[in-house]
Coordinates of C-alpha atoms and ligand atoms in Angstrom, one line a residue:
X1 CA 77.7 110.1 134.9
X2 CA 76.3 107.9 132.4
X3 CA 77.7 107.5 129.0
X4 CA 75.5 109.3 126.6
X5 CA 76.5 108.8 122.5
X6 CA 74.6 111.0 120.7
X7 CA 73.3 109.3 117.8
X8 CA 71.7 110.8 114.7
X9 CA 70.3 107.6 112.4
X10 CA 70.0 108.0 108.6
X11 CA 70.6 104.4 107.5
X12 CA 68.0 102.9 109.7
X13 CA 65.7 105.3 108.1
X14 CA 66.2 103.6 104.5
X15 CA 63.5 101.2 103.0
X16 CA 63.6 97.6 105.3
X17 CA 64.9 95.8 103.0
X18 CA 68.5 97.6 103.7
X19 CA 69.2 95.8 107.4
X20 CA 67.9 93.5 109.8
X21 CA 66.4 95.2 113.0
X22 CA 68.6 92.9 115.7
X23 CA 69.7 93.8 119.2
X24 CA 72.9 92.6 120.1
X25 CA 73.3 89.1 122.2
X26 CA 73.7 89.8 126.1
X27 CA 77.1 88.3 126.7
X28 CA 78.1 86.8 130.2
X29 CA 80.8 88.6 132.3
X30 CA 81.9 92.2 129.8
X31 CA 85.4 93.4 131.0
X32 CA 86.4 96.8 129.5
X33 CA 90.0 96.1 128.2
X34 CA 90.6 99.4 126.8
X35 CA 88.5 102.9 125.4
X36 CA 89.7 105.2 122.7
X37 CA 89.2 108.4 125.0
X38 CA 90.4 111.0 121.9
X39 CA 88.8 109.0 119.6
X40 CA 85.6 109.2 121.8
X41 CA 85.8 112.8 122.4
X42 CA 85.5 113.7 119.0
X43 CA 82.9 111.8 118.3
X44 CA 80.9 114.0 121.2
X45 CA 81.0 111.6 123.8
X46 CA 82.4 112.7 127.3
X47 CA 85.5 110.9 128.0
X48 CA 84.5 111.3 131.9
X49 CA 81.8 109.0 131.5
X50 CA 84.0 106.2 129.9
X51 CA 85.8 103.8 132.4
X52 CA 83.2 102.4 134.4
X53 CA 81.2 99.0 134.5
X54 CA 78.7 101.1 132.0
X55 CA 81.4 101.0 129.3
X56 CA 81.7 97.1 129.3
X57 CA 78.1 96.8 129.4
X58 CA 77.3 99.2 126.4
X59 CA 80.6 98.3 124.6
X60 CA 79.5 95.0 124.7
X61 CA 76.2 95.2 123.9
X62 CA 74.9 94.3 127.1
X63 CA 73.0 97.7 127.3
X64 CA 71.9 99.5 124.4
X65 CA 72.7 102.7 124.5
X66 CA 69.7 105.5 124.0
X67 CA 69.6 106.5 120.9
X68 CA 70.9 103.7 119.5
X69 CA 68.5 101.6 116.6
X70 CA 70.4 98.6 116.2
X71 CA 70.9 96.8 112.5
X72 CA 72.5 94.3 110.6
X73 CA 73.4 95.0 107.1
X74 CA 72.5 93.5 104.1
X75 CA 75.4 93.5 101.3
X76 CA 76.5 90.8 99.1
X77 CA 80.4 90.0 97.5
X78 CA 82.9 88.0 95.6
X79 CA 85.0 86.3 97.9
X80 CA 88.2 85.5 96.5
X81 CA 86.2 85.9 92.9
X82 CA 83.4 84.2 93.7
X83 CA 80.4 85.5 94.0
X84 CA 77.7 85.2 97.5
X85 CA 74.8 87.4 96.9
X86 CA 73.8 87.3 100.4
X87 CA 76.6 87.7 102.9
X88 CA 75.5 90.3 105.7
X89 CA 76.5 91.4 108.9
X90 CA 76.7 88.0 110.3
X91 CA 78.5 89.4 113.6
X92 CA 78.2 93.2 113.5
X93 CA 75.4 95.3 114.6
X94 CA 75.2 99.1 113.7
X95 CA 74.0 100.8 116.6
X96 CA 73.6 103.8 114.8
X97 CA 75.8 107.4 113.5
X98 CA 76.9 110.1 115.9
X99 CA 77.7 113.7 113.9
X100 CA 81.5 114.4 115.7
X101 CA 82.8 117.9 116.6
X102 CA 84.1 118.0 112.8
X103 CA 81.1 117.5 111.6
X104 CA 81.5 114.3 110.3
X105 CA 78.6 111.6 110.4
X106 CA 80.2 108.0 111.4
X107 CA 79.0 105.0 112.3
X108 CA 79.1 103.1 115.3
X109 CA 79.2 99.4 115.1
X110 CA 79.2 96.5 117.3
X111 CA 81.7 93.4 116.0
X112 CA 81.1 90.2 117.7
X113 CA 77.7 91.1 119.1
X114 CA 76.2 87.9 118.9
X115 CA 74.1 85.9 115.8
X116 CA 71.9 88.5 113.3
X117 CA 69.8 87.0 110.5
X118 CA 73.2 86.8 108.3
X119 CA 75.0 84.9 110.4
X120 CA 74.6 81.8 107.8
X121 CA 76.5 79.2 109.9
X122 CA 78.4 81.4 112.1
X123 CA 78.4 82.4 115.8
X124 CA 78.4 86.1 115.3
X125 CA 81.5 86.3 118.0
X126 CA 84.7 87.6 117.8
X127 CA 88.0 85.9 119.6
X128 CA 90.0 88.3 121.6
X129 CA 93.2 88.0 119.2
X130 CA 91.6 89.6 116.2
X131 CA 90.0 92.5 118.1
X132 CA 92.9 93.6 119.5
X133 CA 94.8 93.2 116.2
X134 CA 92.2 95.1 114.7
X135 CA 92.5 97.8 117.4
X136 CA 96.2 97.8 117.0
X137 CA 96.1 97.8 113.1
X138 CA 93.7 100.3 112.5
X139 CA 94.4 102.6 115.4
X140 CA 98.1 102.9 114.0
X141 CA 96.7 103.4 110.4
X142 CA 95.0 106.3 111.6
X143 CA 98.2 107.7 113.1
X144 CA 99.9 107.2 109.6
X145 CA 97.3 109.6 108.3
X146 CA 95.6 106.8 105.8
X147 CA 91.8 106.8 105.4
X148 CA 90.8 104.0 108.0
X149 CA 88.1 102.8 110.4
X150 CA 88.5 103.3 113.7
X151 CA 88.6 101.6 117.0
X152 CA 86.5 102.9 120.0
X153 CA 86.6 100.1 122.9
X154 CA 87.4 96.4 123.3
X155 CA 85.4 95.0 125.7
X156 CA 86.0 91.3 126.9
X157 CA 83.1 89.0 126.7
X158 CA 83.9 87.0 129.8
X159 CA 82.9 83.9 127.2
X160 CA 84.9 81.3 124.9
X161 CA 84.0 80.8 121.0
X162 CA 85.0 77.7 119.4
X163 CA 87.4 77.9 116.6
X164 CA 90.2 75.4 116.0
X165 CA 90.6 75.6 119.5
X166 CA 88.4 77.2 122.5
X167 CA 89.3 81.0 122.2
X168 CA 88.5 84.0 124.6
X169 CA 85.5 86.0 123.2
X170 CA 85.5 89.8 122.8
X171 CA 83.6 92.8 121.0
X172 CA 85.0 95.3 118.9
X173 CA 83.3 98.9 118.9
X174 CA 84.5 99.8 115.3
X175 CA 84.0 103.8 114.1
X176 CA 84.0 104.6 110.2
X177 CA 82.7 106.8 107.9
X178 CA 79.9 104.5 107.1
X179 CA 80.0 100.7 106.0
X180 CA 78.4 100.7 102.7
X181 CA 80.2 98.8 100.7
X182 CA 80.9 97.5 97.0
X183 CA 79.2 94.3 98.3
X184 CA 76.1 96.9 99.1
X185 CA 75.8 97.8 95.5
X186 CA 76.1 94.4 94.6
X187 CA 73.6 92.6 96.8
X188 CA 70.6 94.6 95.2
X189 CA 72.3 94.5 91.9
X190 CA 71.8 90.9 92.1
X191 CA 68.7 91.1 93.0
X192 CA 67.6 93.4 90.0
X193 CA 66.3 95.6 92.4
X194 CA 67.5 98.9 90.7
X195 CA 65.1 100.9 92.6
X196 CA 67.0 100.4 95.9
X197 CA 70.5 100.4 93.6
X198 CA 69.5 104.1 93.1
X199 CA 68.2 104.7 96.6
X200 CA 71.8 103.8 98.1
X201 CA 73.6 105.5 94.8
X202 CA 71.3 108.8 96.2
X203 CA 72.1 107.9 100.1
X204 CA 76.0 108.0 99.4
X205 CA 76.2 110.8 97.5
X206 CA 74.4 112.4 100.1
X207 CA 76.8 111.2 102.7
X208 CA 79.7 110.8 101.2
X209 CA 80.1 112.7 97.7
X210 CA 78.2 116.1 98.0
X211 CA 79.6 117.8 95.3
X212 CA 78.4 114.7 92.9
X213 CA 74.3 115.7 93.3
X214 CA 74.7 119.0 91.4
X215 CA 76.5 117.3 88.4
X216 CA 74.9 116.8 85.3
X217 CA 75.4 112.6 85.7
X218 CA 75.6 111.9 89.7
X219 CA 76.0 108.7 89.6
X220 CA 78.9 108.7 87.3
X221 CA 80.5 111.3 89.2
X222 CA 79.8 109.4 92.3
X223 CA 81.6 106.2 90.3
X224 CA 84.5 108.4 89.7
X225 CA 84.5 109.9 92.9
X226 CA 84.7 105.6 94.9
X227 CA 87.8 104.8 92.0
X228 CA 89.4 108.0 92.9
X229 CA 89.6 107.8 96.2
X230 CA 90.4 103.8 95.8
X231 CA 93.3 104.7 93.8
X232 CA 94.5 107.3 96.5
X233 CA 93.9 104.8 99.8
X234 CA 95.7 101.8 97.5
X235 CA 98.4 103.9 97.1
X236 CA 98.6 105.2 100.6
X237 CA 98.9 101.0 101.4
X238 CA 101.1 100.3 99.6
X239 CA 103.5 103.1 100.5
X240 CA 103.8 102.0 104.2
X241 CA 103.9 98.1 102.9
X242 CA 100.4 96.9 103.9
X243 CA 98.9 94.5 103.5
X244 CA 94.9 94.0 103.8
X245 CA 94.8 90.5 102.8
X246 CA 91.0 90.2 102.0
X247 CA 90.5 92.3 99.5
X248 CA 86.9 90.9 98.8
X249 CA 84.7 93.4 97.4
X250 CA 82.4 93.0 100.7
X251 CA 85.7 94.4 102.1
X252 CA 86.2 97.4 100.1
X253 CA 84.0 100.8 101.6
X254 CA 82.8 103.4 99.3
X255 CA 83.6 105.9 101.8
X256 CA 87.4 104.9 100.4
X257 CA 88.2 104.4 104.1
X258 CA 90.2 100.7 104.9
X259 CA 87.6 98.9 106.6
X260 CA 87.7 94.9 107.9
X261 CA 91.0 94.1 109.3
X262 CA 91.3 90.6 109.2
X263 CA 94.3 88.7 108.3
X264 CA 96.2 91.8 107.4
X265 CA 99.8 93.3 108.1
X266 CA 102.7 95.3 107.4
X267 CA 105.9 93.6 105.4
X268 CA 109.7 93.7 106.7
X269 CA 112.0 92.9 104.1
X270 CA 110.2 94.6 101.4
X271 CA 108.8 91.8 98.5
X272 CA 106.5 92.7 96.0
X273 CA 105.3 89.0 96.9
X274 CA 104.3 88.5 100.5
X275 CA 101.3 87.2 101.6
X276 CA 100.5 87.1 105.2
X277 CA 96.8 85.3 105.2
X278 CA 96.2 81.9 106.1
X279 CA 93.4 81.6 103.4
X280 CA 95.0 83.5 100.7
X281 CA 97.2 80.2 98.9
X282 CA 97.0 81.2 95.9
X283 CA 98.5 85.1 96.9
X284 CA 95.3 86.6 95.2
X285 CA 96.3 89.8 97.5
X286 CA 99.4 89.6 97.6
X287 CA 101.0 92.8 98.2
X288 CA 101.9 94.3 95.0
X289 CA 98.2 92.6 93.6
X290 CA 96.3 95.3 95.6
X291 CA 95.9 97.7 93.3
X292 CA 94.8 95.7 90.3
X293 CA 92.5 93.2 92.7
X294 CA 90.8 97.2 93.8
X295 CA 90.4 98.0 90.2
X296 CA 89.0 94.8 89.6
X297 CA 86.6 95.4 92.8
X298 CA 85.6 98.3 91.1
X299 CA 84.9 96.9 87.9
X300 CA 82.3 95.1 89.9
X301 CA 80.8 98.2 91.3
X302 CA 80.8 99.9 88.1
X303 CA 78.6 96.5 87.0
X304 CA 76.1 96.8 89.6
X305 CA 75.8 100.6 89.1
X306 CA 75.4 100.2 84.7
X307 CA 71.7 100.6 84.5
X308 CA 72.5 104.4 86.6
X309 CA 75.4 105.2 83.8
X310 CA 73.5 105.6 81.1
X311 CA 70.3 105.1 78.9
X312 CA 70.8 101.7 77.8
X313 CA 73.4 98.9 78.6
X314 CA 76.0 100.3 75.5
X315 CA 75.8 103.8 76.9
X316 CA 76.4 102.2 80.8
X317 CA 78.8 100.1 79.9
X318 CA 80.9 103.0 77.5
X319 CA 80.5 105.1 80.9
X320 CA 81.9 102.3 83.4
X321 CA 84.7 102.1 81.2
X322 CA 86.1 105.3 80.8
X323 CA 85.8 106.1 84.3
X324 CA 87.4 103.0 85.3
X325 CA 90.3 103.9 82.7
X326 CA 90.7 106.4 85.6
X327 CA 92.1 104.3 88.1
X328 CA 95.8 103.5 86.6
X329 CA 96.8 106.7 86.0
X330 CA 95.7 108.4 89.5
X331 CA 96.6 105.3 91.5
X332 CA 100.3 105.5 89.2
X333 CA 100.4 109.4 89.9
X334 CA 99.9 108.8 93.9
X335 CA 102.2 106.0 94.1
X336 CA 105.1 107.2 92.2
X337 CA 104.4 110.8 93.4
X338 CA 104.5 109.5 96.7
X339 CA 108.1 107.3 96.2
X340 CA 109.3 110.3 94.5
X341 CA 108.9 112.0 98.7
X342 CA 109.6 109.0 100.1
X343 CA 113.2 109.2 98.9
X344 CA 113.0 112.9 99.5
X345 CA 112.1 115.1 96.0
X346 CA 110.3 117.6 96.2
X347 CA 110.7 118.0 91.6
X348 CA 109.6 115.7 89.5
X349 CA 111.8 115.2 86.7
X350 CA 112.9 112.7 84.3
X351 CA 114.3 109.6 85.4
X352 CA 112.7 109.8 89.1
X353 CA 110.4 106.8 88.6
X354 CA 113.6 104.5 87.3
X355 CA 115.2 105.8 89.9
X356 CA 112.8 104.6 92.4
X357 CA 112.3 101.8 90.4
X358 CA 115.8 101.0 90.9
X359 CA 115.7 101.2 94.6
X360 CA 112.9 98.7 94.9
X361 CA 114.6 95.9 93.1
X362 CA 117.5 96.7 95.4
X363 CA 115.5 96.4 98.2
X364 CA 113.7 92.6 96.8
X365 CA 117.3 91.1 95.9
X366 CA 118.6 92.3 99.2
X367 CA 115.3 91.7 101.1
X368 CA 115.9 95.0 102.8
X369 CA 113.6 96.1 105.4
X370 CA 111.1 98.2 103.6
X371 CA 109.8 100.4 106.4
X372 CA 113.4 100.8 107.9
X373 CA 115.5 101.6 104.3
X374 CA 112.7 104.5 104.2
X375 CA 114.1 105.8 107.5
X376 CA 117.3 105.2 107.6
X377 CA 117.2 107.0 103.9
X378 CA 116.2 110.4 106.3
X379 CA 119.3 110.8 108.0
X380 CA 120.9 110.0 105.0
X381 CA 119.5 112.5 102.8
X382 CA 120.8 114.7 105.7
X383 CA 124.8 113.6 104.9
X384 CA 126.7 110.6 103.5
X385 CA 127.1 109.6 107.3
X386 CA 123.6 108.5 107.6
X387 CA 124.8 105.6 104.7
X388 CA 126.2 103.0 106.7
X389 CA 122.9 102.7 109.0
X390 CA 121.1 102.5 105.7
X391 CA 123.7 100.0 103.7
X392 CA 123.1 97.6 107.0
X393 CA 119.7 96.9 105.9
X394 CA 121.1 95.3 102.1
X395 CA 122.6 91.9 102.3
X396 CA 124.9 92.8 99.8
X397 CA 125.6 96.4 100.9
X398 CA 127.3 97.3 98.0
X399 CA 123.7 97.5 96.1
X400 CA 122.9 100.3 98.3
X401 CA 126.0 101.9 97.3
X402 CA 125.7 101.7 93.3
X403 CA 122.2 103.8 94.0
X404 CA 122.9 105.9 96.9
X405 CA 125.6 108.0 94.3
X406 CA 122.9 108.2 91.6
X407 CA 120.3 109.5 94.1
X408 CA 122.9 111.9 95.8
X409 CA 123.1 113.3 92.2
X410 CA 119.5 113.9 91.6
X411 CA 119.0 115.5 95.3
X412 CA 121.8 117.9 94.3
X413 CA 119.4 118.8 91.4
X414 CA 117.2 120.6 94.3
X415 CA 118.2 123.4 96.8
X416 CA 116.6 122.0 99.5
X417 CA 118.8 122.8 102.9
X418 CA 119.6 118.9 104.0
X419 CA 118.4 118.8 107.2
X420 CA 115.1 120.6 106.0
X421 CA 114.6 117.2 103.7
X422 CA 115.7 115.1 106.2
X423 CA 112.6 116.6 108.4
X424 CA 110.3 116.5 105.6
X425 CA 111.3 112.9 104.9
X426 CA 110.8 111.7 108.9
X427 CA 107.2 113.5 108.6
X428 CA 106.3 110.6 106.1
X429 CA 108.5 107.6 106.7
X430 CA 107.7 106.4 109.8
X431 CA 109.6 104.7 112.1
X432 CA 107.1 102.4 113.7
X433 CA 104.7 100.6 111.9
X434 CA 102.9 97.6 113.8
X435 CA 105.6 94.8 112.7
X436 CA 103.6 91.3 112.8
X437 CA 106.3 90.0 115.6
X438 CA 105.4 92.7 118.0
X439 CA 101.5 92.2 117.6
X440 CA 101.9 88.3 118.1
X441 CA 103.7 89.0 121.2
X442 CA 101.3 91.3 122.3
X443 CA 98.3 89.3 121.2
X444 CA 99.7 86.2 123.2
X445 CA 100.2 87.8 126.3
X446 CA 97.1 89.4 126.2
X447 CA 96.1 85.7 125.6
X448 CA 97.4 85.2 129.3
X449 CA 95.5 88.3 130.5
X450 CA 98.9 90.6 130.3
X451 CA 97.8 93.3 128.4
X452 CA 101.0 95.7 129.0
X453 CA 102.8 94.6 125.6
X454 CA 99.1 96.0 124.0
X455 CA 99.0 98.4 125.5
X456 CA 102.8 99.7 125.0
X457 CA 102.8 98.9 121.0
X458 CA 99.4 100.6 120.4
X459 CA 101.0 104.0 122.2
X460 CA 104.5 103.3 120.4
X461 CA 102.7 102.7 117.1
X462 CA 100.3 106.0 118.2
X463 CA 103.4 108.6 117.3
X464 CA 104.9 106.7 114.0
X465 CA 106.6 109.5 113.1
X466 CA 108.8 110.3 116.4
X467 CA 111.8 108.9 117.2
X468 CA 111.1 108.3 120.9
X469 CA 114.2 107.3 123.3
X470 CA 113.5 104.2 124.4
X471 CA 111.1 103.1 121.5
X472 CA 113.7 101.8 119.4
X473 CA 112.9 98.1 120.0
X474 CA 109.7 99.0 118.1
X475 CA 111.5 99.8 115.1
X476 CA 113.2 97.1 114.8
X477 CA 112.5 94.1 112.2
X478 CA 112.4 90.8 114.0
X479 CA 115.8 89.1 114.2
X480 CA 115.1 86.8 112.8
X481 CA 111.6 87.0 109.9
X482 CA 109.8 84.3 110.0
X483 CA 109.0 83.0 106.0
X484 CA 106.0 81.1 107.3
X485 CA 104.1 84.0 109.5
X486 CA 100.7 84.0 108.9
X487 CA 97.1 85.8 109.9
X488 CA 94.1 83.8 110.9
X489 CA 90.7 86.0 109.7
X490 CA 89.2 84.2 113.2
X491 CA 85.8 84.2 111.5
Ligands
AMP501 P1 84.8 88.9 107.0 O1 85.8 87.8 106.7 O2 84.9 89.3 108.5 O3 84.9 90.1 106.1 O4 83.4 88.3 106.9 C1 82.8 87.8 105.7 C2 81.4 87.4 106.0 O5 81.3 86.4 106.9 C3 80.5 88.6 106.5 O6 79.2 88.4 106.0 C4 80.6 88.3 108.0 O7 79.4 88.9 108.6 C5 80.5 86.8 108.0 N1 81.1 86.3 109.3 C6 82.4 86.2 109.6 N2 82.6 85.7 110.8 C7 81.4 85.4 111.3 C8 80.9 84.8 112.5 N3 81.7 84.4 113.5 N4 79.5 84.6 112.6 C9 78.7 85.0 111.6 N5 79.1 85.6 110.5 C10 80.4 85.8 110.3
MG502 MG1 84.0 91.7 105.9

């Protein structure tokens, strides 16, 4: 049965200057390493067709798919603050958007298809090590419920790119809501090219913010519409300790869906500082930066939108600025609102924040495992006998102790039956989270063509919230972290 993605194209249908018409490079020996049968199901395509020699030929971009209008995307950013006003799709090609059984539009896109004209220097490949951490990383982010891009296939390329070393090639076949990003905005922005600024301003609203087209200001409603949902996913991040680790504002999607996974991952011991990124020295994103390096981001969207806010650059600018205003509060209310369930209230009353507060610096000094003390905290709101497995996590346990009573108190504040919290707390603390030592094992043994540990950790990571039998090596921190892990971007 051949493999039949049922594509309905809206972007390719905006002015040329949007994308680059480019087919994706033939590649030498495709290998299907895995397909996201659910994930391909909803988006319409029959999971019976997948599996074959077809699926690493149209995965890879060996065959293009009918249906299928193949582009590269023009966008700008600032990098690490500095600003390119041409970066691209240098090794992605849209194939095109499929409307899925919910109907939701979605892109399909091709990652380390081969050179487009925005490749600049590059190769437009991928190495197998970042695909499958980005398959792993964003698959499990899905499964924690957090606005994400998806993974449909990995497909090997038979191939090696040149990095530091000679690396396996591969091709990622990425799903998301769409990949218009800050960058987008900017890259006609910079261009003074407010006509097509206000053809993609009307394009996303269309896709993406309905509701903003019958306002009296659209595109101020569309501006508050990208911060709130900003404020939400940063919030959502930092909640589960991730950590994107290129927060450029080419990385950031209007959609509000977590989109390029490069050098990112999830902390252990929980420190407001870690970095993970081999390119981030200065710890621009480190974790607890993220929210004001997004607020920032969207300062710079807000900037390239001014001349749509208002008659006048006074009027745009007092416009940008309120709704910006926006993003502390809502990203403070989802982030403390979402601690306060962490640690199992359902109230809010006075005192909650310190008292979360409190439990964070308890957790830096004690460089407690931050997904783990979360966890461990279920059972524990169940019954004082769930303490010890929490106190284990503290090096000095006696600082889980001198909170533990003080939270005890304020639970007793709610008539919640205890194991009814304890549930409610295990449906949002997970248990397994993709911990960086399990994805380098996996990665290298894929590296040696053993893709069992890949396969195991993306099903383990699949059901975060279960505590399977057997699973409980995927809980675990490492035994001992490693203060100098880093990610490699592989661009
Ligand atoms: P990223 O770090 O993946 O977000 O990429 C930043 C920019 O560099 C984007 O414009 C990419 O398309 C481009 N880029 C990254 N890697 C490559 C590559 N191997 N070949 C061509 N362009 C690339
Ligand atoms: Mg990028």
């Amino acid at each position: 049965m051949p493999i039949h993605i049922p594509f309905d194209n809206t972007y390719a249908r905006l002015p040329d200057r949007f994308y680059a018409r480019v087919a994706p490079t033939r590649v030498a020996a495709p290998r299907l390493l895995r397909v996201n049968s659910a994930l391909a199901e909803q988006l319409g395509i029959d999971p019976g067709s997948l599996g074959g020699s077809e699926t690493a030929d149209v995965f890879s971009g060996n065959t293009v798919p009918e249906g299928a209008e193949p582009i590269a995307l023009a966008y700008a950013g600032h990098q690490f603050g500095g600003f390119s006003p041409q970066l691209g799709d240098g090794r992605a090609i849209l194939l095109g958007e499929v409307v899925g059984r919910d109907g939701q539009r979605r892109d399909v896109q091709l990652k380390g298809s081969g050179p487009t004209p925005f490749s600049r220097r590059g190769d437009g490949r991928a190495a197998l090590g970042p695909v499958l951490r980005e398959y792993l990383v964003s698959e499990a982010m899905a499964a924690l419920g957090i606005p994400t891009s998806r993974t449909l296939a990995a497909v090997a390329t038979g191939e090696t790119v040149v990095r530091e070393t000679l690396l396996p090639g591969a091709v990622l076949t990425r799903v998301a809501a769409s990949h218009i990003r800050v960058g987008t905005f900017q890259y006609f922005a910079a261009r003074s090219d407010l006509e097509a600024v206000q053809t993609l301003a009307d394009y996303v609203i269309a896709r993406h913010y309905p509701d903003a087209a019958s306002a009296g200001n659209p595109y101020r409603v569309l501006l508050d519409g990208v911060i709130a949902r900003q404020a939400d996913l940063l919030a959502r991040w930092v909640l589960v300790g991730f950590i994107h680790g290129v927060m450029n504002t080419d990385n950031t999607a209007i959609s509000g869906e977590t989109i390029d996974y490069g050098p990112c991952a999830f902390m252990d011991a929980y420190d407001p500082a870690a970095v993970f990124s081999s390119i981030d020295t200065a710890g621009r994103y480190a974790y607890a930066n993220q929210p004001r390096i997004a607020h920032w981001n969207l300062a710079r969207l807000a900037e390239a939108m001014l001349p749509l806010l208002g008659d006048g650059q006074d009027a745009g600018l007092a416009s940008a600025q309120e709704a910006l205003a926006a993003f502390g509060p809502r990203f403070e209310a989802a982030y403390f609102g979402g601690l306060r369930r962490k640690i199992g209230l359902e109230t809010e009353q006075d005192g909650d924040t310190a008292l979360v507060q409190d439990l964070l610096a308890r957790m830096a000094e004690n460089a407690a495992d931050f997904t783990l003390t979360f966890r461990r905290l279920c059972a524990a709101a169940a019954g004082p006998e769930g303490d010890a497995a929490v106190r284990a996590l503290f090096a000095d346990a006696g600082a889980y102790d001198g909170w533990a009573s003080g939270w005890r108190a304020r639970l007793a504040a709610e008539s919640v039956p205890p194991q009814v919290r304890a549930d409610a707390m295990r449906r949002i603390n997970p248990a397994i989270i993709p911990r960086n030592h399990l994805v380098e094992a996996a990665l290298a043994a894929a590296l040696q063509d053993d893709f069992g540990p890949f396969e195991a950790l993306l099903d383990a990571t699949a059901q975060p919230f279960k505590d399977w039998p057997g699973f409980e090596q995927y809980g675990l921190p490492p035994a001992q972290v490693d203060p100098s892990y880093r990610t490699f971007c592989g661009t």
